[in-house]
XYZ file of C-alpha atoms in Angstrom:
112
model
C 1.585 21.882 -17.161
C 3.475 20.485 -14.162
C 4.299 16.036 -14.188
C 5.110 14.180 -12.023
C 7.721 11.014 -11.746
C 6.744 8.849 -9.347
C 9.832 6.093 -7.671
C 11.124 4.009 -4.654
C 8.290 0.989 -6.249
C 10.021 -2.724 -5.184
C 9.252 -5.708 -3.993
C 10.153 -5.666 -0.280
C 8.781 -8.544 1.985
C 5.646 -7.767 5.009
C 6.291 -6.353 7.480
C 9.693 -4.206 5.577
C 9.782 -1.117 4.432
C 10.281 1.426 1.395
C 10.875 5.199 0.804
C 8.825 7.016 -1.940
C 9.323 9.811 -4.190
C 7.311 12.030 -6.199
C 9.320 14.047 -7.839
C 7.932 17.565 -10.005
C 9.093 18.898 -12.848
C 8.428 22.668 -11.410
C 7.164 23.855 -8.223
C 4.305 22.044 -5.663
C 4.591 25.640 -3.407
C 1.303 26.821 -5.378
C -0.528 23.310 -4.409
C -2.957 23.305 -1.540
C -2.587 19.963 -1.359
C -0.401 16.636 -2.829
C -1.601 13.161 -2.334
C -0.363 9.798 -2.673
C -2.181 7.011 -3.655
C -3.128 3.673 -4.745
C -4.204 1.480 -7.417
C -4.173 -1.740 -6.982
C -5.306 -4.733 -9.075
C -8.746 -5.009 -9.631
C -9.497 -2.022 -7.846
C -10.429 1.293 -7.890
C -7.770 4.129 -6.916
C -8.640 5.338 -3.758
C -6.433 7.726 -1.748
C -3.915 6.772 0.651
C -2.576 10.007 2.014
C -2.726 14.208 2.027
C -0.602 16.557 2.648
C -1.029 20.219 2.601
C 0.833 23.652 1.954
C 1.674 23.860 5.839
C 2.156 20.202 6.553
C -0.913 18.943 7.570
C -1.771 15.024 6.744
C -4.238 12.562 6.071
C -4.150 9.241 6.451
C -6.823 6.363 4.592
C -7.786 4.421 7.739
C -6.068 1.493 6.594
C -2.027 3.031 7.195
C -2.778 4.918 9.251
C 0.016 4.441 11.987
C 2.303 2.908 8.817
C 2.266 5.630 6.219
C 4.201 9.216 6.035
C 3.592 11.061 3.817
C 6.254 14.502 4.026
C 7.050 17.410 0.971
C 10.243 19.286 0.601
C 9.134 22.286 -1.105
C 12.634 23.722 -1.962
C 13.345 20.217 -3.775
C 9.999 19.535 -5.289
C 9.419 16.550 -3.325
C 6.350 14.582 -2.107
C 7.718 11.132 0.239
C 5.779 8.457 1.649
C 7.933 6.646 4.426
C 5.927 3.540 4.733
C 6.134 1.009 7.220
C 5.438 -2.627 7.924
C 3.769 -3.447 4.922
C 0.858 -5.190 4.685
C 0.750 -7.616 0.768
C -2.985 -5.465 0.413
C -0.303 -2.499 0.222
C 0.337 -4.336 -3.261
C 0.054 -1.541 -5.666
C 0.754 1.091 -8.436
C 1.486 4.079 -6.869
C 0.768 8.192 -7.645
C 0.799 11.920 -6.361
C -0.975 14.335 -7.766
C -2.416 17.863 -6.499
C -5.560 17.522 -7.436
C -6.956 13.415 -8.154
C -6.272 13.897 -11.815
C -2.891 14.379 -12.933
C -1.050 11.470 -12.597
C 2.432 10.103 -13.350
C 4.277 6.939 -14.398
C 3.401 5.523 -11.047
C 6.124 3.468 -8.665
C 4.989 -0.135 -8.267
C 5.200 -1.617 -4.735
C 5.016 -5.325 -4.161
C 4.951 -6.540 -0.841
C 5.019 -10.558 -1.159
C 7.370 -13.640 0.657
């Protein structure tokens, strides 16, 4: 029932930063966790970061120390702050509470 709209992607140079937003059409408070996923061309979708309703977080090894996931339940929005971006971060980024419900995604391209 809840739909998600990802935004904030774009073209950025290596070492740059982007802040992605995931706006839900309904409350995300009931979801135990929300996750950010990404899918690069020719690769499977992978889990990048998760955050629980209590604020606990975990990250893929490839983004630890560079990405930060957060949530604002009042705004029904999940964020992904991405710093020190690398070309290998290029992908379409999605948010999902269960790995089965997806928005349209937002394209992140890291290139010179």
